[in-house]
PDB file of C-alpha atoms and ligand atoms in Angstrom:
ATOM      1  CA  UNK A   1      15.582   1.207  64.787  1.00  0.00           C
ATOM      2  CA  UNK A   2      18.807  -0.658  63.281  1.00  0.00           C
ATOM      3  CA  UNK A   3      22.083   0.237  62.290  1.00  0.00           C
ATOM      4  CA  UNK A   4      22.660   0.827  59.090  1.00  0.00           C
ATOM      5  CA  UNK A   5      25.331  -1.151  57.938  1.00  0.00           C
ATOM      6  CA  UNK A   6      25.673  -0.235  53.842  1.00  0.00           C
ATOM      7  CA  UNK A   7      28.610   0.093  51.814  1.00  0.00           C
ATOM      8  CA  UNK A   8      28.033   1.165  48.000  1.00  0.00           C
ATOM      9  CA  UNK A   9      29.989   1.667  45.593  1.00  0.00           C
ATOM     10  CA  UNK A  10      27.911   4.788  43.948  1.00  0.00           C
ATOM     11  CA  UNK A  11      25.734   7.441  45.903  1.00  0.00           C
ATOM     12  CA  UNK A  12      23.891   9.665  44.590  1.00  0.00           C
ATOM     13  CA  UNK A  13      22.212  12.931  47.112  1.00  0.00           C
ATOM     14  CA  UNK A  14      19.601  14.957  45.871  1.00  0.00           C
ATOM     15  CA  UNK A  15      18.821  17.935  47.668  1.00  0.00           C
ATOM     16  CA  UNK A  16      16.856  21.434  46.866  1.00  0.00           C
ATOM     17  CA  UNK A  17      19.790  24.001  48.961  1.00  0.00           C
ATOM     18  CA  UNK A  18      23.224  24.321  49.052  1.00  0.00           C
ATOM     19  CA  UNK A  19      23.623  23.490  52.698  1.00  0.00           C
ATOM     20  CA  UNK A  20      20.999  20.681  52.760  1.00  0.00           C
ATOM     21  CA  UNK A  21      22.957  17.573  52.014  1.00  0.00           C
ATOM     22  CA  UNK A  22      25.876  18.498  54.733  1.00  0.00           C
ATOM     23  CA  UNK A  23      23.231  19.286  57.568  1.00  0.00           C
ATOM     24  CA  UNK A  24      20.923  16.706  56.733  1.00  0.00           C
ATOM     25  CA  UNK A  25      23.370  13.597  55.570  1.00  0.00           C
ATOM     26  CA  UNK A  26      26.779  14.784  55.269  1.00  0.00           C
ATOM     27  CA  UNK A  27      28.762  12.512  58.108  1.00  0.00           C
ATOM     28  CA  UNK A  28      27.406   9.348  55.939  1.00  0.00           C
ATOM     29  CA  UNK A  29      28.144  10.848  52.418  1.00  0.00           C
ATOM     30  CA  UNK A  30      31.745  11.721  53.862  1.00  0.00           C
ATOM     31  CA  UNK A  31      32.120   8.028  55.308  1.00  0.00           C
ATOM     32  CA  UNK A  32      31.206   6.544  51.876  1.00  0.00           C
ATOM     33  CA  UNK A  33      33.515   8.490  49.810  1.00  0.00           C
ATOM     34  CA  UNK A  34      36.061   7.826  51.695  1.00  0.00           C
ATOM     35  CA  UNK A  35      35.644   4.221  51.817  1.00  0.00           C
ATOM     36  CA  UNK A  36      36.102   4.922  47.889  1.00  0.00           C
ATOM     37  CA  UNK A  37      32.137   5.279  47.112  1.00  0.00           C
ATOM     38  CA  UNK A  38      31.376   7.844  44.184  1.00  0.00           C
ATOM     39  CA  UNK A  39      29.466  10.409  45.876  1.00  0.00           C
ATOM     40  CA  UNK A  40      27.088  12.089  43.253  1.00  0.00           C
ATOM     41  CA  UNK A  41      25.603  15.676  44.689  1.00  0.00           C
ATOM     42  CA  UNK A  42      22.522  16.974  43.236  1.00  0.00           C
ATOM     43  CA  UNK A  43      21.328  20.855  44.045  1.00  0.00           C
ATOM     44  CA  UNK A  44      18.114  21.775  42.885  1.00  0.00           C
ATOM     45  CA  UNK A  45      17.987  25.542  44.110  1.00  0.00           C
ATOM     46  CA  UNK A  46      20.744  28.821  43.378  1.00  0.00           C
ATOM     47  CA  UNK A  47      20.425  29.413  46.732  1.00  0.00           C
ATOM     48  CA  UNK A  48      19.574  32.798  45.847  1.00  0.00           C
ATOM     49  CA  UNK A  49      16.775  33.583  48.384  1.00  0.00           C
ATOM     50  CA  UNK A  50      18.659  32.378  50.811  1.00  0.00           C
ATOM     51  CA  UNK A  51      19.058  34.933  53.420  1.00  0.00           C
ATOM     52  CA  UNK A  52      16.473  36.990  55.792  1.00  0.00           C
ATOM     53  CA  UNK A  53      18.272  40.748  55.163  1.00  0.00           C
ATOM     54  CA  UNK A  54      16.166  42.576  53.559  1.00  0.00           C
ATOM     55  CA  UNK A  55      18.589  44.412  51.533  1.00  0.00           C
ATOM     56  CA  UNK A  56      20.141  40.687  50.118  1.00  0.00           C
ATOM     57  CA  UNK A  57      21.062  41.006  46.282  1.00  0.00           C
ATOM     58  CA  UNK A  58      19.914  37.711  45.205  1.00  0.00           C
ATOM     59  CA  UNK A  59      22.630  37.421  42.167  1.00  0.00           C
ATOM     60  CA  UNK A  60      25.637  38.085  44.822  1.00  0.00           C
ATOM     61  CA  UNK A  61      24.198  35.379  47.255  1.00  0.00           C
ATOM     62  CA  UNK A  62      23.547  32.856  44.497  1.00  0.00           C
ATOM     63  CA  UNK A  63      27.423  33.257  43.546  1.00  0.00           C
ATOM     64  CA  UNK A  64      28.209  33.010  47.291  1.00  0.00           C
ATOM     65  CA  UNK A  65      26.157  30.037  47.900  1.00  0.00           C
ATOM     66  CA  UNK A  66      27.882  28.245  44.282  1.00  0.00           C
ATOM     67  CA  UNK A  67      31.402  28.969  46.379  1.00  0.00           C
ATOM     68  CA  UNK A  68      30.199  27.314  49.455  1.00  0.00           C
ATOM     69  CA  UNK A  69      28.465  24.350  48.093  1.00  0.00           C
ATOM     70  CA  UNK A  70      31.822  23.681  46.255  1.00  0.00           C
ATOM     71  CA  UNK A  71      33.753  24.238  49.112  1.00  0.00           C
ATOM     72  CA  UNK A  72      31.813  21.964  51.589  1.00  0.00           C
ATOM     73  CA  UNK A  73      31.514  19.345  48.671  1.00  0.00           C
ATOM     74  CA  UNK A  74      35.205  18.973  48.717  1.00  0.00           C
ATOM     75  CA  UNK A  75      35.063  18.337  52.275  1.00  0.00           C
ATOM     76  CA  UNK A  76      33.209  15.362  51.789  1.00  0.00           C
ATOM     77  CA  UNK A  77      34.871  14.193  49.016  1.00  0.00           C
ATOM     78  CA  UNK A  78      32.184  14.430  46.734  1.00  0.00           C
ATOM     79  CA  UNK A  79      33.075  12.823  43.542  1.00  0.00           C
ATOM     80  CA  UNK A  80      30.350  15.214  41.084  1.00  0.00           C
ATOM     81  CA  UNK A  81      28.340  18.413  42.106  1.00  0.00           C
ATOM     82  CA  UNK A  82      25.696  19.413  39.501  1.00  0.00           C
ATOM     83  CA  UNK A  83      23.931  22.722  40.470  1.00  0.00           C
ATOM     84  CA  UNK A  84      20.334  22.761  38.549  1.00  0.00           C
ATOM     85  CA  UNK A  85      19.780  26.022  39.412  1.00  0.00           C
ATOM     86  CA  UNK A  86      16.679  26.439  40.105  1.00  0.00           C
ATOM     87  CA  UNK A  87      15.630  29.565  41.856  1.00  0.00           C
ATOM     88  CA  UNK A  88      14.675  29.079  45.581  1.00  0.00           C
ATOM     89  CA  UNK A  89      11.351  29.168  46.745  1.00  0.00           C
ATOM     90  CA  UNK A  90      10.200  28.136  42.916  1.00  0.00           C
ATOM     91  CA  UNK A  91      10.802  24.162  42.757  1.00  0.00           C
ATOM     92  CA  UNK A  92       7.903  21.898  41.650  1.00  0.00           C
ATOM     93  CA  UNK A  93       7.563  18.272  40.955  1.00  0.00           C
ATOM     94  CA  UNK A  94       7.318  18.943  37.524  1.00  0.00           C
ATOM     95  CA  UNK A  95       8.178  16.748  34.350  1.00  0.00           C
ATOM     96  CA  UNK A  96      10.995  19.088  33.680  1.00  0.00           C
ATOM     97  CA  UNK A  97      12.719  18.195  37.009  1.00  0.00           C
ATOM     98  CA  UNK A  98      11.476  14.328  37.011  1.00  0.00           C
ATOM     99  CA  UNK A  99      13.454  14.165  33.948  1.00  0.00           C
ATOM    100  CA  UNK A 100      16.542  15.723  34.717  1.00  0.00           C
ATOM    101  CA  UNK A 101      16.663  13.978  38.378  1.00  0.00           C
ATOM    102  CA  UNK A 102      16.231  10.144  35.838  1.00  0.00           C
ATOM    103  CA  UNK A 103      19.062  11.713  33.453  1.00  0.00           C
ATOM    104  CA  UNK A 104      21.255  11.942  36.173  1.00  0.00           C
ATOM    105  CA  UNK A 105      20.434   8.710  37.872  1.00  0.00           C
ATOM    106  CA  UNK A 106      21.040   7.248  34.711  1.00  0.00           C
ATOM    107  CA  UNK A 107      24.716   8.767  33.660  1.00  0.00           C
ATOM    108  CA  UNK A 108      26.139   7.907  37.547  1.00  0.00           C
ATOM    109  CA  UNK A 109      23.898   4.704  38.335  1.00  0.00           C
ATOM    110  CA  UNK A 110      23.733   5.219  41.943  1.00  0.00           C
ATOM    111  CA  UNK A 111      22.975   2.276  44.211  1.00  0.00           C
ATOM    112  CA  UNK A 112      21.570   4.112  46.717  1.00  0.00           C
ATOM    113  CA  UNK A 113      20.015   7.715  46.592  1.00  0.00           C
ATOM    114  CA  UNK A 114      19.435   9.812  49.502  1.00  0.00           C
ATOM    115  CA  UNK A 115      16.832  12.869  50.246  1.00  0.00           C
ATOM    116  CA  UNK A 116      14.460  14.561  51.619  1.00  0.00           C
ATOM    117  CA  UNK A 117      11.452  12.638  53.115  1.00  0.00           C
ATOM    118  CA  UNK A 118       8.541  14.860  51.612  1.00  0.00           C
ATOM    119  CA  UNK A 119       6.034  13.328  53.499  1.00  0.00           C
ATOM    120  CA  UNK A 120       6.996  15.309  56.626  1.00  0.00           C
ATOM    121  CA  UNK A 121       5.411  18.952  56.924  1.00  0.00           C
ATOM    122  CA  UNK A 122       5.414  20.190  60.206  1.00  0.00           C
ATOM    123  CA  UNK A 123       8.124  19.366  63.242  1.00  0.00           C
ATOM    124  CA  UNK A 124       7.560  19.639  66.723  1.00  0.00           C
ATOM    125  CA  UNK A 125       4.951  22.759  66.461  1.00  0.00           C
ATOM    126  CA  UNK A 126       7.704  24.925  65.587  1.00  0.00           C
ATOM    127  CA  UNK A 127       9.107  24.741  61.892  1.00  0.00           C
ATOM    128  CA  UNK A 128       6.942  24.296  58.598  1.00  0.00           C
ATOM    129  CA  UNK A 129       8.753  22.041  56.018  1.00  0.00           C
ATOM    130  CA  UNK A 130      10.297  24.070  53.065  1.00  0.00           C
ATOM    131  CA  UNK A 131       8.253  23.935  50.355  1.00  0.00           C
ATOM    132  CA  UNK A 132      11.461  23.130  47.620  1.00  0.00           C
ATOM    133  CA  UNK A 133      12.625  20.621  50.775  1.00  0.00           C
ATOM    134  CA  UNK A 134       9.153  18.513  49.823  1.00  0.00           C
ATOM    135  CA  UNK A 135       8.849  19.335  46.285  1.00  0.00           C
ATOM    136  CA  UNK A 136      12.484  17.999  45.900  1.00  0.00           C
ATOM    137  CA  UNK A 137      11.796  15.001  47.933  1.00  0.00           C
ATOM    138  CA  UNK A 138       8.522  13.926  45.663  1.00  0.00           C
ATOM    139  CA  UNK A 139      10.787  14.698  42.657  1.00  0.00           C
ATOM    140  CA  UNK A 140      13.401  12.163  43.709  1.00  0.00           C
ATOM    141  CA  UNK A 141      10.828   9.569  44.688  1.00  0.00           C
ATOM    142  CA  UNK A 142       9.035   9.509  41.315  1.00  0.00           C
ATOM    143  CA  UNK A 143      12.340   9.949  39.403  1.00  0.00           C
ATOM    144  CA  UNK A 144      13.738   6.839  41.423  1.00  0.00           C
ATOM    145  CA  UNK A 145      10.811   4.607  41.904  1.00  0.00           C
ATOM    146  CA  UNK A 146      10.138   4.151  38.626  1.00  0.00           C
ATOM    147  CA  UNK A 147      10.864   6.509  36.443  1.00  0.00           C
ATOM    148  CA  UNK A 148      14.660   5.912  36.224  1.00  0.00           C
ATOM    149  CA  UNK A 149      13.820   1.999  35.964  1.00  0.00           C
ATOM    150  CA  UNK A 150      11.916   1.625  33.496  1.00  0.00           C
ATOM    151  CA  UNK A 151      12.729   2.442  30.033  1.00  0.00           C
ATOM    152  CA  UNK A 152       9.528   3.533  28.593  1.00  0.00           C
ATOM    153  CA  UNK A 153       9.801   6.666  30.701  1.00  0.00           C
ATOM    154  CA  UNK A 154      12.132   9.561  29.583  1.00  0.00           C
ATOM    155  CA  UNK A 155      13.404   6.840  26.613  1.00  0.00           C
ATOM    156  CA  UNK A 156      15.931  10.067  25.247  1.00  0.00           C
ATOM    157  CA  UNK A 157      17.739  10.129  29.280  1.00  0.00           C
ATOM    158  CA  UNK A 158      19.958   7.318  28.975  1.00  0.00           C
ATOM    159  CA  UNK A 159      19.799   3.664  29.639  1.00  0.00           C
ATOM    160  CA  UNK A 160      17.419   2.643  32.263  1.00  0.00           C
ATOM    161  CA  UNK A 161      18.759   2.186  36.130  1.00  0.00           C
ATOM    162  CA  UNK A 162      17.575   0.515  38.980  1.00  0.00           C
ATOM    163  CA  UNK A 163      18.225   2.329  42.663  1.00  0.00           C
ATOM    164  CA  UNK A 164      18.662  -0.294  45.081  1.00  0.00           C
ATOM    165  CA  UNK A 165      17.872   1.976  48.303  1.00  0.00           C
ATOM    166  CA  UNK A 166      16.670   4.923  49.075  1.00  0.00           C
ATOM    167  CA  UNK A 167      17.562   6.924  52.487  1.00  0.00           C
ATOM    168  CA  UNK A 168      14.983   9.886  53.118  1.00  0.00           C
ATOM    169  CA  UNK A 169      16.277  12.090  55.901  1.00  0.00           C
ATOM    170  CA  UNK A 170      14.144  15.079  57.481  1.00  0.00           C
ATOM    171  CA  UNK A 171      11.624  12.213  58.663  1.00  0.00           C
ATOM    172  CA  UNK A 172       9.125  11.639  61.316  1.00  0.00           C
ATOM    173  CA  UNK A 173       9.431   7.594  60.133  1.00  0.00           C
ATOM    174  CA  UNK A 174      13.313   7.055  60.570  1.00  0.00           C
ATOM    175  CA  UNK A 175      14.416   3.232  61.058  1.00  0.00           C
ATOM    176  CA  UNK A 176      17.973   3.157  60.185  1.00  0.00           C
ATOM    177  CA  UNK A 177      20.964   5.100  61.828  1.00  0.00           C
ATOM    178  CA  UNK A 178      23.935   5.392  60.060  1.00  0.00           C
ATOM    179  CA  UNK A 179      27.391   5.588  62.521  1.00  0.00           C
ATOM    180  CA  UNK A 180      28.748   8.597  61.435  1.00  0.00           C
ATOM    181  CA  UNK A 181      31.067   8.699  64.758  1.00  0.00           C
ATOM    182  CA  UNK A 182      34.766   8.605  62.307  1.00  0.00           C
ATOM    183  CA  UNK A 183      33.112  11.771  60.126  1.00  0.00           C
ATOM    184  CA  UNK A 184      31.265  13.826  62.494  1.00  0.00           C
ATOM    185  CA  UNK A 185      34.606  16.508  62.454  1.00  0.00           C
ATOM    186  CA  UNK A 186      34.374  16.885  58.567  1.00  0.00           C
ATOM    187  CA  UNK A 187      30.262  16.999  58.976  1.00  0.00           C
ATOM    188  CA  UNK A 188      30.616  19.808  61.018  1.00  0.00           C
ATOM    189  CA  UNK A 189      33.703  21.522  58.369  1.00  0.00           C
ATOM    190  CA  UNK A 190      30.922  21.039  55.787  1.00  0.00           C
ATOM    191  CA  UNK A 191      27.753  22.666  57.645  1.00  0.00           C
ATOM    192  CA  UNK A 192      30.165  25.377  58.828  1.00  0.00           C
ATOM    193  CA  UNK A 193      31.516  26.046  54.811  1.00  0.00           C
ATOM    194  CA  UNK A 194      27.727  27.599  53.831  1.00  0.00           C
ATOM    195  CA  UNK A 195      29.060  30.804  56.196  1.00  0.00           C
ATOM    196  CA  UNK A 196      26.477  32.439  54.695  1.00  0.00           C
ATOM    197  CA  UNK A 197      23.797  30.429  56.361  1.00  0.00           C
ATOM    198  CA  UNK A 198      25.114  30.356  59.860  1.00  0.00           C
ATOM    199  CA  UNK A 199      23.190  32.235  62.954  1.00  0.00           C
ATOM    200  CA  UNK A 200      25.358  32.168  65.515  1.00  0.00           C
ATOM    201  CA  UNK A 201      29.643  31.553  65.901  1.00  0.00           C
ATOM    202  CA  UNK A 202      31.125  28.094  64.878  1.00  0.00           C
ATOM    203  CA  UNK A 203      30.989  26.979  68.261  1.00  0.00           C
ATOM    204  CA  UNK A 204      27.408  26.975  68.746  1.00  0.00           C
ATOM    205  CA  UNK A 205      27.126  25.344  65.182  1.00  0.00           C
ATOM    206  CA  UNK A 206      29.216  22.509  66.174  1.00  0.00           C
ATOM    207  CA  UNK A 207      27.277  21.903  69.104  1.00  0.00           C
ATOM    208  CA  UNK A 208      23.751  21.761  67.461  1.00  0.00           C
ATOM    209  CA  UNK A 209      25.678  19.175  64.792  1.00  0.00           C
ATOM    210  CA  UNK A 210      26.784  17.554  68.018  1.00  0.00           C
ATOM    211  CA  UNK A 211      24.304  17.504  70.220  1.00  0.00           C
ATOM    212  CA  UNK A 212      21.856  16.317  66.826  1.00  0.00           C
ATOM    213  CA  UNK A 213      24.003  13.576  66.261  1.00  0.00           C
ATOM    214  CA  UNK A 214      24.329  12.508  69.595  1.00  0.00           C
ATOM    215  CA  UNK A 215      20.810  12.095  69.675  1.00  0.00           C
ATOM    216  CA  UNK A 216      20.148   9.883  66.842  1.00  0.00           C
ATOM    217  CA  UNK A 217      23.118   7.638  67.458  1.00  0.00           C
ATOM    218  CA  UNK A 218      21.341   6.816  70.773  1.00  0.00           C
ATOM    219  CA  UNK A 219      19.216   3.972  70.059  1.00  0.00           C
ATOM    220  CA  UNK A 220      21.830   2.342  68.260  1.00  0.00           C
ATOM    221  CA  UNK A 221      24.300   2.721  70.670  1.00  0.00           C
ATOM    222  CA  UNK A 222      26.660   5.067  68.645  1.00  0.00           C
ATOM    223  CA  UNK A 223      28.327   8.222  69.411  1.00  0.00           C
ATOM    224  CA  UNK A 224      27.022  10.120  66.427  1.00  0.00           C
ATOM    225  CA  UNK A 225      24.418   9.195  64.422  1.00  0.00           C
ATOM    226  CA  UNK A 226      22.329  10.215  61.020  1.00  0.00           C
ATOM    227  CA  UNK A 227      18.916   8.847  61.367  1.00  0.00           C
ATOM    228  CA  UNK A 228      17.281   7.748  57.519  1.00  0.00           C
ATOM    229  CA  UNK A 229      13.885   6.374  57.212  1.00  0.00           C
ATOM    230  CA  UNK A 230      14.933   3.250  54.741  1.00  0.00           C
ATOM    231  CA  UNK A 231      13.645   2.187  51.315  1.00  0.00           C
ATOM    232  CA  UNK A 232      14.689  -1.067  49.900  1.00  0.00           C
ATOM    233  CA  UNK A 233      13.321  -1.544  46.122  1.00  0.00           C
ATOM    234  CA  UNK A 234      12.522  -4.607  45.210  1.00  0.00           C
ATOM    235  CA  UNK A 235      14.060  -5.662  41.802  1.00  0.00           C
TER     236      UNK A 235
HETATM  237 ZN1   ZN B 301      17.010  23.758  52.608  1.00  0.00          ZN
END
């Protein structure tokens, strides 16, 4: 494990829910923009299936969700936001997302993108990787490495872009930490914004962020931590 120690200039995240970016990644995304990095979020998914009452109108929570996400960008300073829209439960690696995901990569040239790692299913016998978690995750992969690069693909999406790095979070392969000591206040602002996805009262949500953080600072010897298993492309 080793700090992570990068400082772009562009960043693009690509997640499939509203909330995922903030819980997953949002104390580094909130250090980079305000270092002055563009901050480009990506959100596959409404959000509209988001909720375990049975009674849930999906077109209500979708519009709640939109609110949040904006909300809880803002709080990270998020330079972009682009919703895809996609309904929950219903994302799939298809050409259709590949080549939206290398449109966007192309209009904001990120040098780094961060995501999902797809590769990881199951965690600690108790939670099953969300299906639109890993579809998003092999989206971003083959949209990044090479899709986006190489001009032959998706020739009508824009001039071709390299991604220097990716950062796939959600993985059972992490080998960088990113200190996110100076933002873990406006990380926990963001995760609390998405009210609609909170079990339990802020207090208990802070200390899960906490505590998580805590815990992957550790082997790098920082108070709070995000833990990213690292990509570096070779180009
Ligand atoms: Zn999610």
């Amino acid at each position: 494990m080793r700090a992570l120690r990068l400082r772009p200039q562009s960043a693009m995240a690509i997640y499939a829910h509203p909330d995922d970016a903030d819980v997953a990644a949002g104390g580094v995304l909130a250090q980079w923009a305000s270092d002055g990095c563009a901050v480009h979020l990506v959100v596959v998914c409404d959000g509209s299936k988001g909720s375990h009452a049975p009674q849930a109108d999906p077109t209500s929570l979708k519009e709640v969700r939109s609110a949040e996400l904006q909300l809880a960008a803002d709080l990270l300073g998020a330079t972009t936001v682009t919703s895809l829209e996609r309904c929950d439960g219903g994302v799939a690696n298809d050409e259709d997302l590949r080549a939206t995901l290398v449109g966007l990569i192309r209009q904001y040239r990120p040098e780094v993108v961060v995501g999902p790692d797809p590769t990881a299913t199951f965690f600690g016998g108790v939670y099953v990787n969300h299906r639109d978690h890993r579809e998003t995750g092999w989206a971003l992969l083959d949209a990044v490495a090479p899709a986006a690069a190489m001009p032959l693909y998706f020739p009508t999406k824009g001039e071709a872009h390299q991604v220097g790095q990716l950062l796939l979070s959600g993985t059972h392969e992490p080998d960088v930490v990113a200190d996110v000591t100076a933002t873990i206040d406006t990380k926990v602002k963001a995760v609390l914004a998405h009210a609609s996805q909170l079990a339990g009262d802020a207090d208990a949500i802070r200390d899960v962020v906490y505590g998580r953080a805590e815990q992957a600072g550790r082997p790098v010897g920082v108070a709070f931590g995000e833990a990213f298993r690292s990509v570096e492309l070779a180009f």
